[in-house]
Amino acid sequence: MSPLSKEDIDRMSSLSREDILEELKTKMLSAPPQSPFFGRDIISIKELSREEIITVLNHATALKQTPQPELLKNKVMASCFFEPSTRTRLSFETAMTRLGGGVMGFADAGVTSTKKKETLYDSMKIIGQYADVIAMRHPAEGAARRAAEATDKPILNGGDGANQHPTQTLLDLFTIQECQGTLEGLNIALIGDLKYGRTVHSLAQALIHFNPTLSFVAPESLQMPSYICEDLKKHNISYTFYERIEEVMAQADIIYMTRIQGERFPDKMEYERVKDVYVLTKDMLAPAKPTMRIMHPLPRVNELKEEIDPTPHAYYFEQAHNGLYVRQALLGLVLGALHA
Amino acid sequence: MTTFSHPTKDLRSFKVFTIEEGTVIDHIDAGQALNIIRVLDLAGNDTIVTVGLNLPSKKLGHKDLIKVEFRNLTPDEANKLAIFAPHSSINIIKNYEVADKFLVTVPKSIERLIVCPNPSCISNAEKMDTMFHVSNGGEHLKFTCHYCEKKFQHDDILEYKYS
């Protein structure tokens, strides 16, 4: 039911109790069913059920096929990026613009009152008074949840430090479904920095809904954290640890590469030892299934050679493109223009 | 050398004397009594508090024990101490007798007490209350930060905010 306006309340105050009840009943029956996404914050992938994930992906598919240039006309998105971002920020802003909405915001905390020591809570409370929806990234873990306490406008988390990046996970799932035709029962290899990479943590957690077989390829010092493995075990998801990419190439449906980040290594000699072990070259693809696709959250450094780009296995640029449709779907859903 | 012969009666009641009215918190995991005194602010008023540390216990090997005179702990207060001592029992004493006895219940969440050990957590960057979700993972309690979503055990927690 749409909220009662001041005029509604003034008018109803002169009615009898029975008439008020009758009017409210009529209003409720004529209102469209409320979507479970309407007004909702998207902060952590763990808060989305399998059905909700599928709803987002279905809307993203529809929006990719049929653009909706007026869907969010007269709505405004605040784009609050307290730390640098290229793909996430630009795709959020493009998503809103291509749905007919307006965008305001900043791409650098240095130009905001944060520099004058304003708290995140105060900043978001004020921004929430200007915008209908807020897309944000912040270096502190938990910042998106804190922001959601400051405003009743929906918060879309575009990354809070090393914690969550749910829209990346949704676009990863969308891409897997698009290139494999299904999300169910796939053999998915996650490769590289599995210890610190939030992308692979959230993806592994979201895949729990789709019964995958997972391969974790990483040096021992960068393997998947035990709390994720415990989660997988609890849901009877099969996973195996490997140290070499070659060991998983023949069986994988998806190879998900990540960058090994030198700055994370406590031991620089260990970094020097492993940094070039996880470099994917064209020759290594020979045993792969013809339908195998390679994904990468980007940016890449040298772990994914350019010679792979023209092969049919490369799918990382499509993956980055898909961020647009998934973010459009989320904007439409939380603003109530799309329904579950 | 002078030797003293002990009377035959049990001396334990003299080690931690009995109280007329109040609360006895028993079966506290050894080493946690002082944390409980801080979290319940038992030292901050005029009540007499008697503390026994490292007492022998059949159930726990060693235990701590706290007796608080003329103050009955509420179930809410009792549950707050459960995060330090999940096995403890609360005895409400009236006229030297146990009038009521109950075990503590581990709360589902705990607010404003634990300082998040993750230095990158927003709760360490802003002036705000903390909140942790408590789960019973086998032998040890686990605490998940409501904000940064990191999971901790007691040993990981370096600081508490006592009222």
Short mmCIF file of N, CA, C and O in Angstrom, two decimals, chain A residues 46-156:
data_model
loop_
_atom_site.label_atom_id
_atom_site.label_comp_id
_atom_site.label_asym_id
_atom_site.label_seq_id
_atom_site.Cartn_x
_atom_site.Cartn_y
_atom_site.Cartn_z
N LYS A 46 25.34 -12.86 1.55
CA LYS A 46 24.80 -13.91 2.42
C LYS A 46 23.33 -13.65 2.77
O LYS A 46 22.63 -14.54 3.19
N GLU A 47 22.88 -12.41 2.60
CA GLU A 47 21.50 -12.08 2.96
C GLU A 47 20.51 -12.37 1.83
O GLU A 47 19.31 -12.18 2.01
N LEU A 48 21.02 -12.79 0.68
CA LEU A 48 20.12 -13.08 -0.44
C LEU A 48 19.88 -14.58 -0.54
O LEU A 48 20.84 -15.37 -0.54
N SER A 49 18.62 -14.97 -0.65
CA SER A 49 18.30 -16.39 -0.80
C SER A 49 18.52 -16.80 -2.26
O SER A 49 18.70 -15.94 -3.13
N ARG A 50 18.45 -18.09 -2.51
CA ARG A 50 18.58 -18.61 -3.86
C ARG A 50 17.52 -17.97 -4.77
O ARG A 50 17.81 -17.52 -5.87
N GLU A 51 16.28 -17.91 -4.29
CA GLU A 51 15.19 -17.37 -5.11
C GLU A 51 15.43 -15.89 -5.41
O GLU A 51 15.16 -15.42 -6.51
N GLU A 52 15.93 -15.17 -4.41
CA GLU A 52 16.18 -13.74 -4.62
C GLU A 52 17.31 -13.52 -5.63
O GLU A 52 17.25 -12.62 -6.47
N ILE A 53 18.35 -14.34 -5.54
CA ILE A 53 19.45 -14.24 -6.51
C ILE A 53 18.89 -14.48 -7.92
O ILE A 53 19.18 -13.73 -8.86
N ILE A 54 18.06 -15.52 -8.05
CA ILE A 54 17.50 -15.85 -9.37
C ILE A 54 16.62 -14.70 -9.88
O ILE A 54 16.66 -14.36 -11.07
N THR A 55 15.88 -14.07 -8.98
CA THR A 55 15.05 -12.91 -9.38
C THR A 55 15.92 -11.81 -9.99
O THR A 55 15.60 -11.25 -11.05
N VAL A 56 17.02 -11.50 -9.31
CA VAL A 56 17.91 -10.44 -9.81
C VAL A 56 18.45 -10.83 -11.19
O VAL A 56 18.45 -10.02 -12.13
N LEU A 57 18.89 -12.08 -11.33
CA LEU A 57 19.48 -12.51 -12.60
C LEU A 57 18.44 -12.50 -13.72
O LEU A 57 18.75 -12.12 -14.86
N ASN A 58 17.20 -12.88 -13.40
CA ASN A 58 16.15 -12.87 -14.43
C ASN A 58 15.88 -11.45 -14.92
O ASN A 58 15.72 -11.21 -16.12
N HIS A 59 15.82 -10.50 -13.98
CA HIS A 59 15.59 -9.11 -14.38
C HIS A 59 16.77 -8.58 -15.19
O HIS A 59 16.60 -7.82 -16.14
N ALA A 60 18.00 -8.99 -14.79
CA ALA A 60 19.19 -8.53 -15.53
C ALA A 60 19.14 -9.06 -16.97
O ALA A 60 19.46 -8.33 -17.92
N THR A 61 18.71 -10.31 -17.12
CA THR A 61 18.59 -10.89 -18.47
C THR A 61 17.60 -10.08 -19.30
O THR A 61 17.87 -9.73 -20.45
N ALA A 62 16.45 -9.78 -18.68
CA ALA A 62 15.40 -9.03 -19.40
C ALA A 62 15.90 -7.64 -19.79
O ALA A 62 15.66 -7.16 -20.91
N LEU A 63 16.63 -7.00 -18.88
CA LEU A 63 17.11 -5.64 -19.16
C LEU A 63 18.21 -5.64 -20.23
O LEU A 63 18.36 -4.70 -20.99
N LYS A 64 18.96 -6.73 -20.29
CA LYS A 64 20.00 -6.83 -21.32
C LYS A 64 19.34 -6.98 -22.70
O LYS A 64 19.82 -6.43 -23.69
N GLN A 65 18.24 -7.73 -22.72
CA GLN A 65 17.53 -7.95 -24.00
C GLN A 65 16.69 -6.74 -24.38
O GLN A 65 16.63 -6.35 -25.54
N THR A 66 16.01 -6.16 -23.40
CA THR A 66 15.09 -5.05 -23.69
C THR A 66 15.39 -3.86 -22.78
O THR A 66 14.98 -3.86 -21.61
N PRO A 67 16.11 -2.87 -23.27
CA PRO A 67 16.41 -1.71 -22.43
C PRO A 67 15.13 -1.00 -21.97
O PRO A 67 14.10 -1.03 -22.66
N GLN A 68 15.20 -0.40 -20.79
CA GLN A 68 14.04 0.32 -20.21
C GLN A 68 14.47 1.76 -19.93
O GLN A 68 14.74 2.12 -18.76
N PRO A 69 14.55 2.60 -20.95
CA PRO A 69 15.16 3.92 -20.76
C PRO A 69 14.37 4.88 -19.88
O PRO A 69 14.87 5.94 -19.53
N GLU A 70 13.14 4.51 -19.50
CA GLU A 70 12.34 5.44 -18.67
C GLU A 70 11.98 4.82 -17.31
O GLU A 70 11.20 5.40 -16.56
N LEU A 71 12.53 3.66 -17.03
CA LEU A 71 12.12 2.91 -15.84
C LEU A 71 12.28 3.71 -14.54
O LEU A 71 11.45 3.65 -13.66
N LEU A 72 13.38 4.46 -14.42
CA LEU A 72 13.64 5.19 -13.17
C LEU A 72 13.64 6.71 -13.37
O LEU A 72 14.37 7.44 -12.69
N LYS A 73 12.79 7.13 -14.31
CA LYS A 73 12.67 8.57 -14.58
C LYS A 73 12.29 9.31 -13.29
O LYS A 73 11.46 8.82 -12.51
N ASN A 74 12.92 10.44 -13.06
CA ASN A 74 12.68 11.28 -11.87
C ASN A 74 13.26 10.71 -10.57
O ASN A 74 12.99 11.22 -9.50
N LYS A 75 14.00 9.61 -10.68
CA LYS A 75 14.67 9.09 -9.48
C LYS A 75 16.13 9.54 -9.51
O LYS A 75 16.71 9.70 -10.60
N VAL A 76 16.72 9.69 -8.33
CA VAL A 76 18.12 10.15 -8.25
C VAL A 76 18.95 9.14 -7.45
O VAL A 76 18.54 8.72 -6.36
N MET A 77 20.09 8.78 -8.02
CA MET A 77 21.02 7.90 -7.29
C MET A 77 22.21 8.72 -6.82
O MET A 77 22.80 9.47 -7.59
N ALA A 78 22.56 8.58 -5.54
CA ALA A 78 23.81 9.17 -5.05
C ALA A 78 24.91 8.13 -5.23
O ALA A 78 24.75 6.97 -4.84
N SER A 79 26.00 8.55 -5.85
CA SER A 79 27.12 7.66 -6.09
C SER A 79 28.25 8.10 -5.17
O SER A 79 28.91 9.10 -5.43
N CYS A 80 28.40 7.37 -4.04
CA CYS A 80 29.32 7.83 -2.99
C CYS A 80 30.53 6.89 -2.93
O CYS A 80 30.47 5.84 -2.29
N PHE A 81 31.59 7.27 -3.59
CA PHE A 81 32.78 6.43 -3.65
C PHE A 81 33.89 7.07 -2.84
O PHE A 81 34.55 7.99 -3.30
N PHE A 82 34.05 6.56 -1.60
CA PHE A 82 35.04 7.10 -0.68
C PHE A 82 36.43 6.57 -1.01
O PHE A 82 37.40 6.95 -0.37
N GLU A 83 36.53 5.63 -1.93
CA GLU A 83 37.84 5.17 -2.40
C GLU A 83 37.73 4.84 -3.88
O GLU A 83 36.63 4.66 -4.40
N PRO A 84 38.86 4.78 -4.57
CA PRO A 84 38.82 4.69 -6.03
C PRO A 84 38.12 3.44 -6.56
O PRO A 84 38.15 2.38 -5.94
N SER A 85 37.49 3.60 -7.69
CA SER A 85 36.84 2.49 -8.38
C SER A 85 36.68 2.90 -9.84
O SER A 85 36.44 4.08 -10.11
N THR A 86 36.82 1.95 -10.73
CA THR A 86 36.58 2.29 -12.15
C THR A 86 35.29 1.62 -12.59
O THR A 86 34.28 2.26 -12.81
N ARG A 87 35.34 0.28 -12.69
CA ARG A 87 34.19 -0.44 -13.24
C ARG A 87 32.94 -0.30 -12.37
O ARG A 87 31.85 -0.04 -12.88
N THR A 88 33.10 -0.47 -11.07
CA THR A 88 31.90 -0.47 -10.20
C THR A 88 31.20 0.88 -10.26
O THR A 88 29.99 0.96 -10.48
N ARG A 89 31.98 1.96 -10.09
CA ARG A 89 31.34 3.28 -10.06
C ARG A 89 30.73 3.62 -11.41
O ARG A 89 29.56 4.03 -11.50
N LEU A 90 31.52 3.43 -12.47
CA LEU A 90 31.01 3.82 -13.79
C LEU A 90 29.82 2.98 -14.20
O LEU A 90 28.88 3.48 -14.82
N SER A 91 29.82 1.70 -13.84
CA SER A 91 28.68 0.88 -14.26
C SER A 91 27.43 1.20 -13.43
O SER A 91 26.32 1.18 -13.95
N PHE A 92 27.58 1.54 -12.17
CA PHE A 92 26.43 1.99 -11.37
C PHE A 92 25.86 3.27 -11.98
O PHE A 92 24.64 3.40 -12.16
N GLU A 93 26.74 4.21 -12.30
CA GLU A 93 26.27 5.51 -12.80
C GLU A 93 25.64 5.36 -14.19
O GLU A 93 24.60 5.97 -14.48
N THR A 94 26.25 4.52 -15.02
CA THR A 94 25.68 4.29 -16.36
C THR A 94 24.34 3.56 -16.24
O THR A 94 23.39 3.86 -16.97
N ALA A 95 24.30 2.59 -15.31
CA ALA A 95 23.05 1.82 -15.12
C ALA A 95 21.90 2.78 -14.80
O ALA A 95 20.82 2.69 -15.40
N MET A 96 22.13 3.68 -13.87
CA MET A 96 21.08 4.62 -13.46
C MET A 96 20.72 5.54 -14.63
O MET A 96 19.53 5.78 -14.90
N THR A 97 21.73 6.05 -15.31
CA THR A 97 21.48 7.00 -16.41
C THR A 97 20.68 6.32 -17.53
O THR A 97 19.74 6.89 -18.07
N ARG A 98 21.04 5.07 -17.85
CA ARG A 98 20.36 4.37 -18.95
C ARG A 98 18.95 3.91 -18.57
O ARG A 98 18.19 3.46 -19.43
N LEU A 99 18.61 4.01 -17.28
CA LEU A 99 17.23 3.73 -16.86
C LEU A 99 16.43 5.04 -16.72
O LEU A 99 15.32 5.05 -16.21
N GLY A 100 17.05 6.14 -17.14
CA GLY A 100 16.33 7.42 -17.14
C GLY A 100 16.46 8.22 -15.86
O GLY A 100 15.85 9.29 -15.72
N GLY A 101 17.24 7.71 -14.89
CA GLY A 101 17.39 8.41 -13.62
C GLY A 101 18.54 9.39 -13.64
O GLY A 101 19.32 9.45 -14.59
N GLY A 102 18.65 10.16 -12.56
CA GLY A 102 19.75 11.12 -12.44
C GLY A 102 20.79 10.61 -11.46
O GLY A 102 20.51 9.74 -10.63
N VAL A 103 22.01 11.13 -11.58
CA VAL A 103 23.11 10.69 -10.72
C VAL A 103 23.81 11.90 -10.14
O VAL A 103 24.08 12.87 -10.85
N MET A 104 24.09 11.88 -8.85
CA MET A 104 24.97 12.88 -8.23
C MET A 104 25.90 12.16 -7.27
O MET A 104 25.62 11.03 -6.86
N GLY A 105 27.01 12.79 -6.93
CA GLY A 105 27.90 12.12 -5.99
C GLY A 105 29.34 12.53 -6.14
O GLY A 105 29.63 13.61 -6.67
N PHE A 106 30.22 11.66 -5.68
CA PHE A 106 31.65 11.97 -5.71
C PHE A 106 32.45 10.67 -5.88
O PHE A 106 31.96 9.59 -5.56
N ALA A 107 33.68 10.84 -6.40
CA ALA A 107 34.51 9.68 -6.64
C ALA A 107 35.78 9.72 -5.80
O ALA A 107 36.70 8.95 -5.99
N ASP A 108 35.80 10.66 -4.85
CA ASP A 108 37.01 10.83 -4.04
C ASP A 108 36.58 11.46 -2.71
O ASP A 108 36.01 12.55 -2.68
N ALA A 109 36.85 10.76 -1.61
CA ALA A 109 36.43 11.27 -0.29
C ALA A 109 37.08 12.60 0.03
O ALA A 109 36.57 13.37 0.85
N GLY A 110 38.19 12.90 -0.64
CA GLY A 110 38.92 14.14 -0.39
C GLY A 110 38.11 15.39 -0.71
O GLY A 110 38.41 16.47 -0.20
N VAL A 111 37.08 15.26 -1.55
CA VAL A 111 36.29 16.44 -1.91
C VAL A 111 35.03 16.55 -1.03
O VAL A 111 34.18 17.39 -1.27
N THR A 112 34.91 15.71 -0.02
CA THR A 112 33.70 15.72 0.83
C THR A 112 34.05 16.23 2.23
O THR A 112 35.21 16.47 2.54
N SER A 113 33.02 16.28 3.08
CA SER A 113 33.24 16.73 4.47
C SER A 113 33.98 15.69 5.31
O SER A 113 34.31 15.95 6.46
N THR A 114 34.20 14.51 4.73
CA THR A 114 35.00 13.50 5.43
C THR A 114 36.36 14.10 5.78
O THR A 114 36.95 13.82 6.81
N LYS A 115 36.84 14.96 4.90
CA LYS A 115 38.13 15.61 5.11
C LYS A 115 38.07 16.53 6.34
O LYS A 115 39.07 16.79 6.98
N LYS A 116 36.84 17.02 6.63
CA LYS A 116 36.67 17.86 7.83
C LYS A 116 36.26 17.01 9.03
O LYS A 116 35.66 17.50 9.97
N LYS A 117 36.50 15.72 8.91
CA LYS A 117 36.24 14.76 9.99
C LYS A 117 34.74 14.52 10.25
O LYS A 117 34.34 14.14 11.35
N GLU A 118 33.91 14.75 9.26
CA GLU A 118 32.49 14.40 9.40
C GLU A 118 32.40 12.88 9.45
O GLU A 118 33.11 12.18 8.71
N THR A 119 31.51 12.35 10.30
CA THR A 119 31.38 10.90 10.38
C THR A 119 30.65 10.38 9.14
O THR A 119 29.88 11.12 8.50
N LEU A 120 30.87 9.10 8.87
CA LEU A 120 30.16 8.47 7.76
C LEU A 120 28.65 8.54 8.02
O LEU A 120 27.86 8.79 7.11
N TYR A 121 28.28 8.32 9.28
CA TYR A 121 26.86 8.33 9.65
C TYR A 121 26.20 9.65 9.26
O TYR A 121 25.16 9.68 8.61
N ASP A 122 26.84 10.76 9.64
CA ASP A 122 26.27 12.07 9.32
C ASP A 122 26.23 12.30 7.81
O ASP A 122 25.22 12.78 7.28
N SER A 123 27.32 11.96 7.14
CA SER A 123 27.37 12.16 5.67
C SER A 123 26.22 11.43 5.00
O SER A 123 25.51 11.99 4.16
N MET A 124 26.01 10.17 5.39
CA MET A 124 25.01 9.35 4.70
C MET A 124 23.58 9.78 5.08
O MET A 124 22.67 9.70 4.26
N LYS A 125 23.42 10.27 6.29
CA LYS A 125 22.10 10.77 6.71
C LYS A 125 21.71 11.95 5.82
O LYS A 125 20.56 12.05 5.35
N ILE A 126 22.67 12.81 5.57
CA ILE A 126 22.38 14.00 4.76
C ILE A 126 22.18 13.62 3.28
O ILE A 126 21.20 14.03 2.65
N ILE A 127 23.07 12.79 2.77
CA ILE A 127 22.96 12.39 1.36
C ILE A 127 21.63 11.67 1.12
O ILE A 127 20.99 11.85 0.08
N GLY A 128 21.21 10.89 2.11
CA GLY A 128 19.93 10.17 2.00
C GLY A 128 18.73 11.11 1.87
O GLY A 128 17.68 10.71 1.37
N GLN A 129 18.90 12.34 2.30
CA GLN A 129 17.79 13.31 2.17
C GLN A 129 17.72 13.88 0.75
O GLN A 129 16.72 14.47 0.36
N TYR A 130 18.79 13.72 -0.01
CA TYR A 130 18.80 14.25 -1.39
C TYR A 130 18.45 13.18 -2.43
O TYR A 130 17.94 13.50 -3.48
N ALA A 131 18.80 11.92 -2.12
CA ALA A 131 18.73 10.88 -3.14
C ALA A 131 17.63 9.86 -2.84
O ALA A 131 17.13 9.78 -1.72
N ASP A 132 17.26 9.08 -3.86
CA ASP A 132 16.29 7.98 -3.67
C ASP A 132 17.00 6.67 -3.36
O ASP A 132 16.40 5.76 -2.79
N VAL A 133 18.26 6.56 -3.79
CA VAL A 133 19.02 5.32 -3.59
C VAL A 133 20.50 5.72 -3.53
O VAL A 133 20.89 6.72 -4.14
N ILE A 134 21.29 4.93 -2.79
CA ILE A 134 22.71 5.28 -2.64
C ILE A 134 23.57 4.07 -3.02
O ILE A 134 23.40 2.99 -2.45
N ALA A 135 24.47 4.29 -3.98
CA ALA A 135 25.49 3.26 -4.28
C ALA A 135 26.78 3.76 -3.65
O ALA A 135 27.12 4.93 -3.79
N MET A 136 27.45 2.89 -2.89
CA MET A 136 28.63 3.39 -2.18
C MET A 136 29.77 2.38 -2.11
O MET A 136 29.57 1.18 -2.21
N ARG A 137 30.98 2.92 -2.00
CA ARG A 137 32.17 2.12 -1.68
C ARG A 137 32.93 2.88 -0.60
O ARG A 137 33.00 4.11 -0.63
N HIS A 138 33.49 2.11 0.33
CA HIS A 138 34.21 2.74 1.45
C HIS A 138 35.33 1.80 1.89
O HIS A 138 35.15 0.58 1.85
N PRO A 139 36.47 2.34 2.32
CA PRO A 139 37.57 1.43 2.70
C PRO A 139 37.34 0.68 4.01
O PRO A 139 37.96 -0.37 4.22
N ALA A 140 36.45 1.17 4.88
CA ALA A 140 36.26 0.49 6.17
C ALA A 140 35.28 -0.67 6.04
O ALA A 140 34.24 -0.55 5.38
N GLU A 141 35.60 -1.80 6.67
CA GLU A 141 34.73 -2.98 6.61
C GLU A 141 33.50 -2.75 7.50
O GLU A 141 33.66 -2.35 8.65
N GLY A 142 32.33 -2.96 6.92
CA GLY A 142 31.09 -2.71 7.67
C GLY A 142 30.53 -1.33 7.42
O GLY A 142 29.49 -0.96 7.98
N ALA A 143 31.20 -0.54 6.57
CA ALA A 143 30.75 0.84 6.33
C ALA A 143 29.35 0.88 5.72
O ALA A 143 28.54 1.74 6.06
N ALA A 144 29.06 -0.06 4.82
CA ALA A 144 27.75 -0.04 4.17
C ALA A 144 26.63 -0.30 5.18
O ALA A 144 25.57 0.31 5.13
N ARG A 145 26.90 -1.22 6.12
CA ARG A 145 25.86 -1.51 7.12
C ARG A 145 25.67 -0.30 8.05
O ARG A 145 24.56 0.02 8.45
N ARG A 146 26.76 0.37 8.36
CA ARG A 146 26.67 1.58 9.18
C ARG A 146 25.88 2.65 8.42
O ARG A 146 25.03 3.32 9.02
N ALA A 147 26.15 2.79 7.15
CA ALA A 147 25.45 3.79 6.33
C ALA A 147 23.94 3.49 6.32
O ALA A 147 23.12 4.40 6.39
N ALA A 148 23.61 2.20 6.26
CA ALA A 148 22.20 1.81 6.21
C ALA A 148 21.47 2.19 7.50
O ALA A 148 20.25 2.36 7.49
N GLU A 149 22.20 2.32 8.60
CA GLU A 149 21.57 2.76 9.85
C GLU A 149 21.29 4.26 9.84
O GLU A 149 20.47 4.74 10.60
N ALA A 150 22.01 4.99 8.98
CA ALA A 150 21.89 6.45 8.97
C ALA A 150 20.74 6.94 8.10
O ALA A 150 20.26 8.05 8.27
N THR A 151 20.32 6.13 7.14
CA THR A 151 19.31 6.58 6.19
C THR A 151 18.30 5.47 5.91
O THR A 151 18.65 4.28 5.97
N ASP A 152 17.06 5.86 5.59
CA ASP A 152 16.08 4.83 5.22
C ASP A 152 16.07 4.60 3.71
O ASP A 152 15.29 3.80 3.20
N LYS A 153 16.92 5.28 2.98
CA LYS A 153 17.02 5.04 1.53
C LYS A 153 17.87 3.78 1.30
O LYS A 153 18.81 3.53 2.07
N PRO A 154 17.55 2.99 0.27
CA PRO A 154 18.31 1.75 0.08
C PRO A 154 19.79 2.01 -0.23
O PRO A 154 20.11 2.92 -0.99
N ILE A 155 20.65 1.20 0.41
CA ILE A 155 22.10 1.28 0.18
C ILE A 155 22.50 0.09 -0.67
O ILE A 155 22.17 -1.06 -0.36
N LEU A 156 23.21 0.35 -1.76
CA LEU A 156 23.78 -0.73 -2.56
C LEU A 156 25.28 -0.72 -2.30
O LEU A 156 25.97 0.26 -2.62
#
